[in-house]
Coordinates of C-alpha atoms in Angstrom, one line a residue:
Chain A
X5 CA 0.0 0.0 0.0
X6 CA 1.2 3.4 -0.9
X7 CA 2.5 5.4 2.1
X8 CA 0.1 8.3 1.6
X9 CA -2.9 6.1 1.4
X10 CA -1.8 4.2 4.4
X11 CA -1.3 7.5 6.3
X12 CA -4.8 8.7 5.3
X13 CA -6.4 5.5 6.3
X14 CA -4.6 5.6 9.7
X15 CA -5.7 9.2 10.3
X16 CA -9.3 8.4 9.5
X17 CA -9.2 5.5 12.0
X18 CA -7.5 7.7 14.6
X19 CA -10.2 10.4 14.2
X20 CA -13.0 7.8 14.2
X21 CA -11.5 6.2 17.4
X22 CA -11.8 9.5 19.2
X23 CA -15.3 10.1 17.9
X24 CA -16.6 12.5 20.5
X25 CA -13.5 14.7 20.5
X26 CA -13.4 14.6 16.7
X27 CA -17.0 15.7 16.5
X28 CA -16.3 18.5 19.0
X29 CA -13.3 19.8 17.0
X30 CA -15.2 19.6 13.8
X31 CA -18.2 21.4 15.3
X32 CA -15.9 24.2 16.6
X33 CA -14.1 24.6 13.3
X34 CA -17.4 24.4 11.3
X35 CA -19.1 26.9 13.5
X36 CA -16.2 29.4 13.3
X37 CA -15.7 29.1 9.6
X38 CA -19.5 29.2 9.0
X39 CA -19.8 32.4 11.0
X40 CA -16.9 34.0 9.1
X41 CA -18.5 32.8 5.8
X42 CA -22.0 33.9 6.8
X43 CA -20.9 37.4 7.9
X44 CA -18.8 37.8 4.8
X45 CA -21.7 36.8 2.5
X46 CA -24.1 39.0 4.5
X47 CA -21.7 41.9 4.2
X48 CA -21.4 41.5 0.4
X49 CA -25.2 41.1 0.1
X50 CA -25.6 44.2 2.3
X51 CA -23.2 46.1 0.2
X52 CA -25.2 45.1 -3.0
X53 CA -28.5 45.8 -1.3
X54 CA -27.4 49.3 -0.1
X55 CA -26.0 50.1 -3.5
X56 CA -29.4 49.2 -4.9
X57 CA -31.1 51.4 -2.3
X58 CA -28.7 54.3 -3.0
X59 CA -29.6 54.0 -6.7
X60 CA -33.2 54.9 -5.7
X61 CA -31.9 58.3 -4.6
X62 CA -31.0 59.1 -8.2
X63 CA -27.9 60.3 -9.8
X64 CA -24.5 60.4 -8.1
X65 CA -22.7 62.3 -10.8
X66 CA -24.1 65.5 -12.4
X67 CA -22.5 67.1 -15.5
X68 CA -23.3 70.7 -16.2
X69 CA -21.7 73.3 -18.5
X70 CA -18.7 75.0 -17.0
X71 CA -20.1 78.5 -17.3
X72 CA -23.5 77.8 -15.9
X73 CA -22.2 77.6 -12.3
X74 CA -25.1 75.6 -11.2
X75 CA -25.4 74.2 -7.7
X76 CA -26.2 70.5 -7.4
X77 CA -27.9 68.6 -4.6
X78 CA -29.3 65.2 -4.0
X79 CA -32.6 64.8 -5.8
X80 CA -32.9 68.5 -6.3
X81 CA -32.4 70.7 -9.4
X82 CA -30.5 73.9 -9.6
X83 CA -29.7 75.0 -13.1
X84 CA -28.4 78.5 -12.6
X85 CA -29.1 81.6 -14.6
X86 CA -31.3 81.3 -17.6
X87 CA -30.2 84.8 -18.6
X88 CA -26.7 83.4 -19.4
X89 CA -27.4 80.0 -20.8
X90 CA -24.7 77.6 -21.5
X91 CA -25.0 74.2 -23.0
X92 CA -23.3 70.8 -23.3
X93 CA -23.1 69.2 -26.7
X94 CA -25.1 66.0 -26.7
X95 CA -22.8 64.2 -29.1
X96 CA -19.7 65.4 -27.1
X97 CA -21.3 63.9 -23.9
X98 CA -22.2 60.7 -25.6
X99 CA -18.6 60.3 -26.9
X100 CA -17.1 61.1 -23.6
X101 CA -19.3 58.6 -21.8
X102 CA -18.4 55.8 -24.2
X103 CA -14.6 56.5 -24.2
X104 CA -14.3 57.0 -20.4
X105 CA -15.5 53.4 -19.9
X106 CA -17.8 54.4 -17.1
X107 CA -20.6 52.0 -16.4
X108 CA -23.7 54.1 -15.7
X109 CA -27.3 54.9 -16.3
X110 CA -28.0 58.4 -17.4
X111 CA -30.6 61.0 -18.0
X112 CA -30.2 63.9 -20.4
X113 CA -31.8 67.3 -19.6
X114 CA -32.4 70.5 -21.4
X115 CA -33.9 73.4 -19.4
X116 CA -35.5 76.4 -21.1
X117 CA -38.5 78.8 -21.1
X118 CA -41.5 78.6 -23.3
X119 CA -44.2 81.2 -23.6
X120 CA -47.7 80.4 -22.3
X121 CA -50.4 82.9 -21.9
X122 CA -47.9 85.8 -22.3
X123 CA -45.6 84.5 -19.5
X124 CA -42.5 82.4 -19.3
X125 CA -43.1 78.8 -18.5
X126 CA -40.1 76.9 -17.2
X127 CA -39.8 73.7 -19.2
X128 CA -37.5 70.7 -19.1
X129 CA -36.8 68.3 -21.9
X130 CA -36.1 64.7 -20.8
X131 CA -36.3 61.1 -21.9
X132 CA -39.2 59.8 -19.9
X133 CA -37.9 56.2 -20.1
X134 CA -34.6 57.3 -18.4
X135 CA -36.6 59.4 -15.8
X136 CA -38.7 56.4 -14.8
X137 CA -35.5 54.3 -14.4
X138 CA -33.4 56.8 -12.6
X139 CA -36.0 58.6 -10.5
X140 CA -38.4 56.0 -9.2
X141 CA -39.8 58.3 -6.6
X142 CA -41.6 60.4 -9.3
X143 CA -45.3 60.0 -8.7
X144 CA -47.2 60.7 -11.9
X145 CA -51.0 61.2 -11.6
X146 CA -52.5 60.4 -15.0
X147 CA -50.2 58.8 -17.5
X148 CA -46.6 59.0 -18.5
X149 CA -46.4 61.1 -21.7
X150 CA -46.2 59.8 -25.2
X151 CA -45.1 61.9 -28.2
X152 CA -46.8 65.3 -28.2
X153 CA -47.6 65.1 -24.6
X154 CA -46.2 66.6 -21.4
X155 CA -46.2 66.2 -17.6
X156 CA -46.8 69.2 -15.4
X157 CA -45.4 69.7 -12.0
X158 CA -48.1 69.6 -9.4
X159 CA -47.7 73.2 -8.2
X160 CA -47.6 74.5 -11.7
X161 CA -50.7 72.6 -12.7
X162 CA -52.6 74.0 -9.7
X163 CA -51.4 77.5 -10.5
X164 CA -52.3 77.2 -14.2
X165 CA -55.5 75.3 -13.4
X166 CA -54.6 72.5 -15.7
X167 CA -55.3 68.8 -15.3
X168 CA -54.5 65.6 -17.1
X169 CA -56.2 65.5 -20.5
X170 CA -56.1 69.2 -21.1
X171 CA -54.5 70.6 -24.2
X172 CA -52.3 73.6 -24.3
X173 CA -50.3 75.5 -26.9
X174 CA -46.9 76.9 -26.0
X175 CA -44.7 79.1 -28.0
X176 CA -41.0 78.6 -28.6
X177 CA -38.5 80.3 -30.8
X178 CA -39.3 77.8 -33.6
X179 CA -43.0 78.4 -33.4
X180 CA -46.1 77.1 -31.6
X181 CA -46.0 73.8 -29.8
X182 CA -49.4 72.0 -29.2
X183 CA -49.2 69.7 -26.2
X184 CA -51.6 67.4 -24.3
X185 CA -51.1 67.1 -20.5
X186 CA -50.9 63.4 -19.9
X187 CA -50.3 63.7 -16.1
X188 CA -49.0 65.7 -13.2
X189 CA -45.9 64.9 -11.2
X190 CA -45.2 65.5 -7.6
X191 CA -41.8 65.0 -6.1
X192 CA -41.7 67.5 -3.3
X193 CA -38.8 69.2 -5.1
X194 CA -38.6 71.9 -7.7
X195 CA -39.9 69.4 -10.3
X196 CA -43.3 70.5 -9.0
X197 CA -42.9 73.9 -10.7
X198 CA -41.8 72.6 -14.1
X199 CA -43.2 71.3 -17.3
X200 CA -41.6 68.2 -18.6
X201 CA -41.7 67.2 -22.2
X202 CA -39.7 65.0 -24.6
X203 CA -36.1 66.2 -25.0
X204 CA -36.0 66.3 -28.8
X205 CA -39.3 68.3 -28.8
X206 CA -38.0 70.9 -26.4
X207 CA -34.6 71.1 -28.3
X208 CA -36.5 71.7 -31.5
X209 CA -38.9 74.2 -29.9
X210 CA -35.9 76.2 -28.4
X211 CA -33.8 75.9 -31.5
X212 CA -31.2 74.0 -29.4
X213 CA -30.9 70.8 -31.3
X214 CA -28.2 68.6 -29.9
X215 CA -27.8 70.9 -26.8
X216 CA -28.1 69.9 -23.1
X217 CA -28.3 71.8 -19.8
X218 CA -27.4 68.9 -17.6
X219 CA -26.6 65.2 -17.6
X220 CA -27.3 63.1 -14.6
X221 CA -25.4 59.8 -14.2
X222 CA -26.0 56.9 -11.9
X223 CA -22.5 55.4 -11.8
X224 CA -22.1 51.9 -10.5
X225 CA -19.3 52.9 -8.1
X226 CA -18.9 54.2 -4.7
X227 CA -16.3 56.0 -2.6
X228 CA -12.9 56.5 -4.3
X229 CA -14.1 54.8 -7.5
X230 CA -16.9 57.3 -7.9
X231 CA -14.3 60.1 -7.4
X232 CA -12.0 58.5 -10.1
X233 CA -15.0 58.1 -12.4
X234 CA -15.8 61.8 -12.0
X235 CA -12.1 62.7 -12.7
X236 CA -12.0 60.5 -15.7
X237 CA -15.2 62.1 -17.1
X238 CA -13.9 65.5 -16.3
X239 CA -10.8 64.9 -18.4
X240 CA -13.1 63.8 -21.3
X241 CA -15.3 66.9 -20.9
X242 CA -13.0 69.9 -20.2
X243 CA -15.7 72.4 -21.0
X244 CA -18.1 70.9 -18.4
X245 CA -18.1 70.6 -14.7
X246 CA -18.6 67.1 -13.2
X247 CA -20.0 67.1 -9.7
X248 CA -20.3 64.2 -7.3
X249 CA -23.6 63.9 -5.4
X250 CA -22.2 62.1 -2.4
X251 CA -24.4 62.9 0.6
X252 CA -26.6 59.9 0.4
X253 CA -23.9 57.5 -0.8
X254 CA -21.5 58.9 1.9
X255 CA -24.0 58.2 4.7
X256 CA -24.7 54.7 3.4
X257 CA -21.0 54.0 3.0
X258 CA -20.3 55.2 6.6
X259 CA -23.1 53.0 7.9
X260 CA -21.9 50.0 5.9
X261 CA -18.3 50.5 7.1
X262 CA -19.5 50.5 10.7
X263 CA -21.6 47.4 10.2
X264 CA -18.6 45.7 8.5
X265 CA -16.3 46.7 11.4
X266 CA -18.8 45.2 13.8
X267 CA -19.0 42.0 11.8
X268 CA -15.2 41.8 11.7
X269 CA -14.9 42.3 15.4
X270 CA -17.6 39.6 16.0
X271 CA -15.7 37.3 13.6
X272 CA -12.4 38.0 15.3
X273 CA -13.8 37.2 18.8
X274 CA -15.3 34.0 17.5
X275 CA -12.1 33.0 15.8
X276 CA -10.1 33.6 18.9
X277 CA -12.5 31.6 21.0
X278 CA -12.5 28.8 18.5
X279 CA -8.7 28.9 18.3
X280 CA -8.5 28.5 22.1
X281 CA -11.0 25.7 22.0
X282 CA -9.0 23.9 19.3
X283 CA -5.8 24.4 21.3
X284 CA -7.5 22.9 24.4
X285 CA -8.9 19.9 22.6
X286 CA -5.7 19.2 20.7
X287 CA -3.6 19.5 23.8
X288 CA -5.8 16.9 25.5
X289 CA -5.6 14.7 22.5
X290 CA -1.8 14.9 22.4
X291 CA -1.7 14.1 26.1
X292 CA -4.0 11.1 25.6
X293 CA -1.9 9.9 22.7
X294 CA 1.5 10.5 24.2
X295 CA 2.2 6.8 24.4
X296 CA 1.2 6.4 20.8
X297 CA 3.6 9.3 19.9
X298 CA 6.3 7.7 22.0
X299 CA 5.7 4.4 20.2
X300 CA 5.9 6.0 16.8
X301 CA 9.2 7.5 17.7
X302 CA 10.5 4.4 19.3
X303 CA 9.9 2.3 16.2
X304 CA 11.8 4.7 14.1
X305 CA 9.6 7.7 13.3
X306 CA 11.6 10.9 13.2
X307 CA 10.3 14.0 15.0
X308 CA 9.2 15.5 11.7
X309 CA 7.5 12.4 10.4
X310 CA 5.5 12.0 13.6
X311 CA 4.7 15.7 13.7
X312 CA 3.5 15.6 10.1
X313 CA 1.0 12.8 11.0
X314 CA -0.6 15.0 13.7
X315 CA -0.5 18.1 11.4
X316 CA -2.2 16.1 8.7
X317 CA -4.8 15.1 11.1
X318 CA -5.4 18.7 12.1
X319 CA -5.5 19.7 8.4
X320 CA -8.0 16.9 7.6
X321 CA -10.2 18.2 10.4
X322 CA -9.7 21.7 9.2
X323 CA -10.6 20.8 5.7
X324 CA -13.8 18.9 6.8
X325 CA -14.7 21.8 9.1
X326 CA -14.2 24.3 6.2
X327 CA -16.5 22.4 3.9
X328 CA -19.1 22.0 6.6
X329 CA -18.6 25.7 7.5
X330 CA -19.2 26.8 4.0
X331 CA -22.5 24.9 3.6
X332 CA -23.6 26.0 7.1
X333 CA -22.5 29.6 6.6
X334 CA -24.2 29.9 3.2
X335 CA -27.4 28.7 4.9
X336 CA -27.1 31.1 7.8
X337 CA -26.3 34.0 5.3
X338 CA -29.3 33.1 3.3
X339 CA -31.5 33.1 6.4
X340 CA -30.2 36.4 7.6
X341 CA -30.4 38.2 4.3
X342 CA -33.9 36.9 3.7
X343 CA -35.1 37.8 7.2
X344 CA -33.3 41.2 7.5
X345 CA -33.1 42.5 4.0
X346 CA -35.9 40.5 2.4
X347 CA -33.5 39.4 -0.3
X348 CA -31.8 36.2 -1.1
X349 CA -28.1 35.8 -0.4
X350 CA -25.7 35.4 -3.3
X351 CA -24.2 32.0 -4.0
X352 CA -20.5 32.8 -3.9
X353 CA -18.4 29.7 -4.8
X354 CA -15.1 31.4 -3.8
X355 CA -16.4 31.7 -0.3
X356 CA -15.8 28.0 -0.1
X357 CA -12.1 28.8 -0.3
X358 CA -12.4 31.4 2.4
X359 CA -14.2 29.0 4.7
X360 CA -11.6 26.3 4.0
X361 CA -8.8 28.8 4.7
X362 CA -10.4 30.0 8.0
X363 CA -10.9 26.5 9.2
X364 CA -7.5 25.2 8.2
X365 CA -5.9 28.3 9.7
X366 CA -7.7 27.7 13.0
X367 CA -7.0 24.0 13.1
X368 CA -3.3 24.5 12.4
X369 CA -2.8 27.6 14.5
X370 CA -4.7 26.0 17.4
X371 CA -2.5 23.0 17.1
X372 CA 0.9 24.8 17.2
X373 CA 1.3 24.5 21.0
X374 CA 0.3 20.8 21.1
X375 CA 2.4 20.1 18.0
X376 CA 5.5 21.5 19.8
X377 CA 4.8 19.0 22.5
X378 CA 4.6 16.2 19.9
X379 CA 7.9 17.3 18.5
X380 CA 9.7 17.4 21.8
X381 CA 8.1 14.3 23.4
X382 CA 10.7 11.9 24.6
X383 CA 9.8 8.3 23.5
X384 CA 11.2 6.6 26.6
X385 CA 9.4 8.9 29.1
X386 CA 6.1 8.9 27.2
X387 CA 6.1 5.1 26.9
X388 CA 6.6 4.9 30.7
X389 CA 3.6 7.2 30.9
X390 CA 5.5 10.1 32.4
Chain B
X5 CA 35.3 -14.9 16.9
X6 CA 32.1 -13.3 15.8
X7 CA 31.9 -9.5 15.1
X8 CA 30.5 -7.5 18.1
X9 CA 27.1 -6.1 17.5
X10 CA 27.2 -4.0 20.7
X11 CA 30.4 -2.6 22.1
X12 CA 30.4 -0.3 25.1
X13 CA 33.2 1.2 27.0
X14 CA 32.7 3.2 30.2
X15 CA 29.0 3.6 29.2
X16 CA 27.3 5.8 31.8
X17 CA 23.9 7.3 32.2
X18 CA 23.1 9.8 34.9
X19 CA 19.9 11.8 35.6
X20 CA 21.1 14.8 37.4
X21 CA 22.7 13.5 40.7
X22 CA 21.4 10.0 40.2
X23 CA 23.7 7.7 38.3
X24 CA 21.3 5.1 36.7
X25 CA 24.1 3.2 34.9
X26 CA 27.7 3.3 36.2
X27 CA 30.5 2.8 33.7
X28 CA 29.9 -0.5 31.9
X29 CA 32.2 -2.3 29.5
X30 CA 30.2 -4.7 27.5
X31 CA 30.6 -6.6 24.2
X32 CA 27.8 -8.5 22.6
X33 CA 28.8 -10.6 19.6
X34 CA 26.6 -10.8 16.5
X35 CA 23.8 -13.3 16.9
X36 CA 24.2 -13.7 20.7
X37 CA 21.1 -13.7 23.0
X38 CA 22.0 -11.7 26.0
X39 CA 19.7 -11.6 29.0
X40 CA 20.0 -8.7 31.4
X41 CA 18.8 -9.3 34.9
X42 CA 18.4 -7.1 37.9
X43 CA 15.9 -5.7 40.3
X44 CA 13.8 -2.7 39.7
X45 CA 16.1 0.4 39.4
X46 CA 19.1 -1.7 38.7
X47 CA 19.7 0.0 35.4
X48 CA 18.7 -2.8 33.1
X49 CA 16.1 -0.8 31.2
X50 CA 18.5 2.2 31.0
X51 CA 21.0 -0.1 29.4
X52 CA 18.5 -1.4 26.9
X53 CA 17.3 2.1 26.0
X54 CA 20.9 3.2 25.4
X55 CA 21.7 0.1 23.2
X56 CA 18.4 0.6 21.3
X57 CA 19.2 4.3 20.6
X58 CA 16.2 5.5 22.6
X59 CA 18.4 7.3 25.1
X60 CA 21.8 9.0 25.0
X61 CA 24.7 8.1 27.3
X62 CA 26.1 10.7 29.7
X63 CA 29.6 9.4 29.2
X64 CA 31.4 6.5 27.6
X65 CA 31.4 4.9 24.1
X66 CA 28.5 3.1 22.6
X67 CA 28.9 1.4 19.2
X68 CA 26.0 -0.7 17.9
X69 CA 26.2 -2.3 14.5
X70 CA 29.4 -0.3 13.8
X71 CA 27.7 3.0 14.5
X72 CA 28.8 5.3 17.3
X73 CA 25.4 6.2 18.7
X74 CA 26.7 9.1 20.7
X75 CA 27.4 11.0 17.5
X76 CA 24.0 10.6 16.0
X77 CA 21.3 13.4 16.1
X78 CA 17.8 12.8 17.4
X79 CA 16.6 12.0 13.9
X80 CA 19.7 10.0 13.2
X81 CA 18.9 7.8 16.2
X82 CA 15.3 7.4 14.9
X83 CA 16.6 6.3 11.5
X84 CA 19.0 3.9 13.3
X85 CA 16.1 2.4 15.3
X86 CA 14.0 1.8 12.2
X87 CA 16.8 0.3 10.2
X88 CA 18.5 -1.7 12.9
X89 CA 16.4 -2.4 15.9
X90 CA 13.2 -4.2 16.8
X91 CA 11.7 -3.6 20.2
X92 CA 9.3 -5.8 22.2
X93 CA 7.7 -3.9 25.1
X94 CA 6.3 -5.4 28.3
X95 CA 3.2 -3.3 27.9
X96 CA 2.9 -4.2 24.2
X97 CA 2.2 -0.6 23.2
X98 CA -0.1 -1.4 20.4
X99 CA -2.1 1.4 18.8
X100 CA -5.7 0.7 20.0
X101 CA -7.5 1.9 16.9
X102 CA -5.4 -0.2 14.5
X103 CA -6.0 -3.9 13.8
X104 CA -3.2 -6.5 14.5
X105 CA -2.3 -6.3 10.8
X106 CA -2.2 -2.5 10.8
X107 CA -0.1 -2.3 13.9
X108 CA 2.5 -4.4 12.1
X109 CA 2.2 -2.2 9.1
X110 CA 2.8 0.9 11.2
X111 CA 6.4 -0.3 11.7
X112 CA 6.7 -0.8 7.9
X113 CA 5.4 2.8 7.4
X114 CA 8.2 4.3 9.3
X115 CA 10.8 1.9 7.8
X116 CA 9.8 2.0 4.1
X117 CA 6.4 1.2 2.6
X118 CA 3.5 -0.6 4.3
X119 CA 3.2 -4.1 2.7
X120 CA 0.1 -6.0 3.7
X121 CA 1.3 -9.3 2.4
X122 CA 4.5 -9.1 4.4
X123 CA 2.7 -8.0 7.5
X124 CA 0.2 -10.8 7.1
X125 CA 3.1 -13.3 6.8
X126 CA 4.8 -11.9 9.9
X127 CA 1.6 -12.4 11.9
X128 CA 1.2 -15.9 10.5
X129 CA 4.7 -16.6 11.7
X130 CA 3.8 -15.7 15.2
X131 CA 0.6 -17.8 14.9
X132 CA -1.9 -15.0 14.5
X133 CA -2.9 -15.6 10.9
X134 CA -6.5 -15.8 12.1
X135 CA -6.5 -12.6 14.1
X136 CA -5.4 -10.1 11.5
X137 CA -8.4 -7.8 11.6
X138 CA -8.7 -7.9 15.4
X139 CA -7.9 -4.8 17.4
X140 CA -5.6 -5.0 20.5
X141 CA -8.7 -4.8 22.8
X142 CA -10.0 -8.0 21.2
X143 CA -6.8 -9.9 21.8
X144 CA -5.4 -11.7 24.9
X145 CA -2.2 -10.5 26.6
X146 CA -0.2 -13.3 24.9
X147 CA -1.7 -12.5 21.5
X148 CA -1.0 -8.9 21.9
X149 CA 2.6 -9.7 22.7
X150 CA 2.9 -11.8 19.6
X151 CA 1.6 -8.9 17.6
X152 CA 4.3 -6.8 19.2
X153 CA 6.9 -9.5 18.2
X154 CA 5.6 -9.5 14.6
X155 CA 5.9 -5.7 14.6
X156 CA 9.4 -5.9 16.0
X157 CA 10.6 -8.4 13.4
X158 CA 8.8 -7.1 10.3
X159 CA 11.7 -5.0 9.1
X160 CA 14.3 -7.7 9.6
X161 CA 16.2 -6.0 12.4
X162 CA 19.8 -7.0 13.3
X163 CA 19.1 -6.3 16.9
X164 CA 16.0 -7.4 18.8
X165 CA 15.4 -5.7 22.2
X166 CA 13.0 -7.1 24.7
X167 CA 12.0 -5.1 27.7
X168 CA 10.4 -7.6 30.1
X169 CA 8.5 -9.1 27.1
X170 CA 6.9 -11.7 29.3
X171 CA 6.4 -9.6 32.4
X172 CA 2.6 -9.4 31.9
X173 CA 2.1 -12.9 30.7
X174 CA 1.1 -16.1 32.4
X175 CA 3.4 -19.1 32.5
X176 CA 1.9 -20.8 29.4
X177 CA 1.9 -17.6 27.3
X178 CA 5.5 -16.9 28.5
X179 CA 6.7 -20.3 27.3
X180 CA 4.9 -19.8 24.0
X181 CA 6.4 -16.4 23.5
X182 CA 9.9 -17.6 24.4
X183 CA 9.6 -20.6 22.1
X184 CA 8.5 -18.2 19.3
X185 CA 11.5 -15.9 19.9
X186 CA 13.8 -18.9 19.9
X187 CA 12.5 -20.0 16.5
X188 CA 12.6 -16.6 15.0
X189 CA 16.1 -16.0 16.2
X190 CA 17.1 -19.3 14.6
X191 CA 15.6 -18.2 11.3
X192 CA 16.6 -14.5 11.3
X193 CA 19.8 -14.8 13.2
X194 CA 19.4 -11.4 14.9
X195 CA 21.1 -10.5 18.1
X196 CA 18.9 -10.4 21.2
X197 CA 19.2 -8.3 24.3
X198 CA 16.4 -9.2 26.7
X199 CA 15.8 -7.4 30.0
X200 CA 14.0 -9.6 32.6
X201 CA 13.9 -10.3 36.2
X202 CA 12.7 -13.8 35.7
X203 CA 15.5 -16.4 36.0
X204 CA 13.6 -18.9 33.9
X205 CA 13.2 -16.4 31.0
X206 CA 16.9 -15.3 31.3
X207 CA 17.9 -18.9 30.9
X208 CA 16.7 -18.9 27.3
X209 CA 19.6 -16.7 26.5
X210 CA 23.2 -17.5 25.7
X211 CA 24.6 -15.3 28.4
X212 CA 23.1 -13.4 31.3
X213 CA 24.5 -10.3 32.9
X214 CA 23.4 -9.1 36.3
X215 CA 23.0 -5.4 37.3
X216 CA 22.7 -4.0 40.7
X217 CA 22.4 -0.3 41.3
X218 CA 23.7 0.4 37.8
X219 CA 26.7 -1.8 38.2
X220 CA 27.4 -4.9 36.2
X221 CA 28.1 -7.3 39.1
X222 CA 28.1 -10.7 37.5
X223 CA 27.8 -12.5 34.2
X224 CA 27.3 -16.1 33.4
X225 CA 27.0 -18.2 30.3
X226 CA 23.8 -20.1 30.2
X227 CA 24.4 -22.1 27.1
X228 CA 27.4 -23.5 25.5

C-alpha cells in the first residue's frame, strides 16, 4: 500500500476512534468558519443591497456646462441663470461617456423657457424612459407622456388650473407647440414647478438641437471609485463641470463601514474563542496519545514524520470543518439576508475557499502548542507514561 | 570470533545527581542472545534504552552495529532504530484503533512502505494468521505480545530488544512467546538483548549479565 494512502487510512481511523473529540473539534471549526462565511456573505449582500437602495436616490454624478455655475444637490435641481445660458453638446457627452469606460445609467436634460399665456413657463426636456428608471420616486398622476404630450409639475398645474387630458399651446423660438397634458408629477422638489416634455421636442422648440443643460449619471461605483469616475469624465469633458452627489452615498457607506467593522470584530472574537477551543482539545488529544507518539518515535519515526501525521490530522479536520462551515455559513447567510433584507443571499463559490482557509488556519494555529509537545516528546518517558 | 554487534566502554547514564548506569564495558557478539537481569532500578532498562538508541549516554562509548550512537542526532537515532532495531515492550504498546495487521504495518510505514502481504506473513509466523483484523482490545495478553513481536521483526532487524517481554504474561503464554522468539532467532539470526527479572526467562539466552544499582556485578554463560 502506498505510504500516503496508508497514512490517510490511519488518520481516519484515529479520528473515528476519538469520535466525541473529533466531532467536537469539527463542530468548533465548522461553527467558526461558518460564521466567518456567513458574515462575509451577508456583508457582500448588504453592500449590494445598499448600492441598490442608494440608486433609488438618483444620480451620483451630475454634469453641467462649466459657465453655468449651477449648484447640485441630491434629488434637487438647480440649473443656474437662464439669462446666461450655457449648454453641453449631446454628441460630445455621448462620446465622452463611451470613451471614459464608465458604467452608468444616465438622463439627459435641457432646461429652457416657453411662452404660455404671455408668460415664461419653465420647461425641461427629458427622456421619460430614463426618468422612470433613474427617479423611481416620481409620482405621476394620470399617465406618463407619449409623443406630443407633457407632464406638469403639481404646483404649476394648480397655478395654471390644468389637469391631465387638457390641451395647451406653448410658444417657442421655432413656433407654436401644441401639447396634451398626460399627467402631473409631484416629487416635493422643484420638479413640481416645471413642465416636462420630450427632450427632442424641447430642443426643437428652443432651436437648441443637440444641446443639453445637464446630464445626470447613476454610476455603478462608490467612494474612491466614484471620485475617479468623476475625474475620468472631467478629463473627457474639459468644457463641463462634473460634480459628485455624495451625501446619500457617503452616509450609506459610513453605515456600511460601521456594520462591516462590527462583523469583523464579532468574527475576530469567534475565531479567537474557536482557536482557544481547538488548542485545548488538541492538547488533551496529544496528552492522551503521548504513548502512541512515543511508540511511533521508538519504532523509528523521526520527530518531523510524527509531527506531520498530527499536522495532517489537524489539516484533515480543518478541511472537513471548512467544507461544513461553507455549507452551514451559506445557509445562515441566506436566512439572515432573507429575514433582515428581504432578499436572497448570493451564492458565492469562492467563499468555499475562504471558509476552508479559515478552518485550516484555525486548526493548524490552534495545534501549534500541542504540536510543539509532539515534536519534543521523549519516547522513553512517554512510553513509561510520564 | 564473531563480530561484536554491541560494544560499550565506560558507558554511563546519569539523571542529574542520580547515576542510573555506572561505567559499563560490554561486548555482545553478533547473533548472541544476552539476558539482562536485575531488580527494579538496577539500570537494566536504562542499558536497553541506550543500546536501542532510545536514550543517550552521559559518558562513555557506545557502538552498535558499527555506528557510534553518541554521534547521532535525534533523527539519526530514529533512523538507526527503524533500520537496525526491533523492540518488544512489556506493555505491548499497540495502537488501540489499528488492527493487528495495521499495527505491524505501522512499523513498515516508518521503515519503508506498508506491505500488507509481508505484514500478514509476519503475523502468520507468530501464529496470529486468524487474528489479522482484530484490534488489540480484542486480543489476549499473549496474542498482543505476539503482535508486538511481529511488529518488531517485520523490518528484519539486526538487533531485537525485549523489555520484560513476558512480564505481563502467564506461564503458558510466557513459554509460547519464548519458544517463538527462539524459533525466529534461529531463522533470522538477529542479536537479542532481553531485559528480565525472571531467571527462567533469562535462561533462554546464551549469556546473562546481572546489574545491581547500575553496576554490572556478574555474568554467566547459560548455554554452551
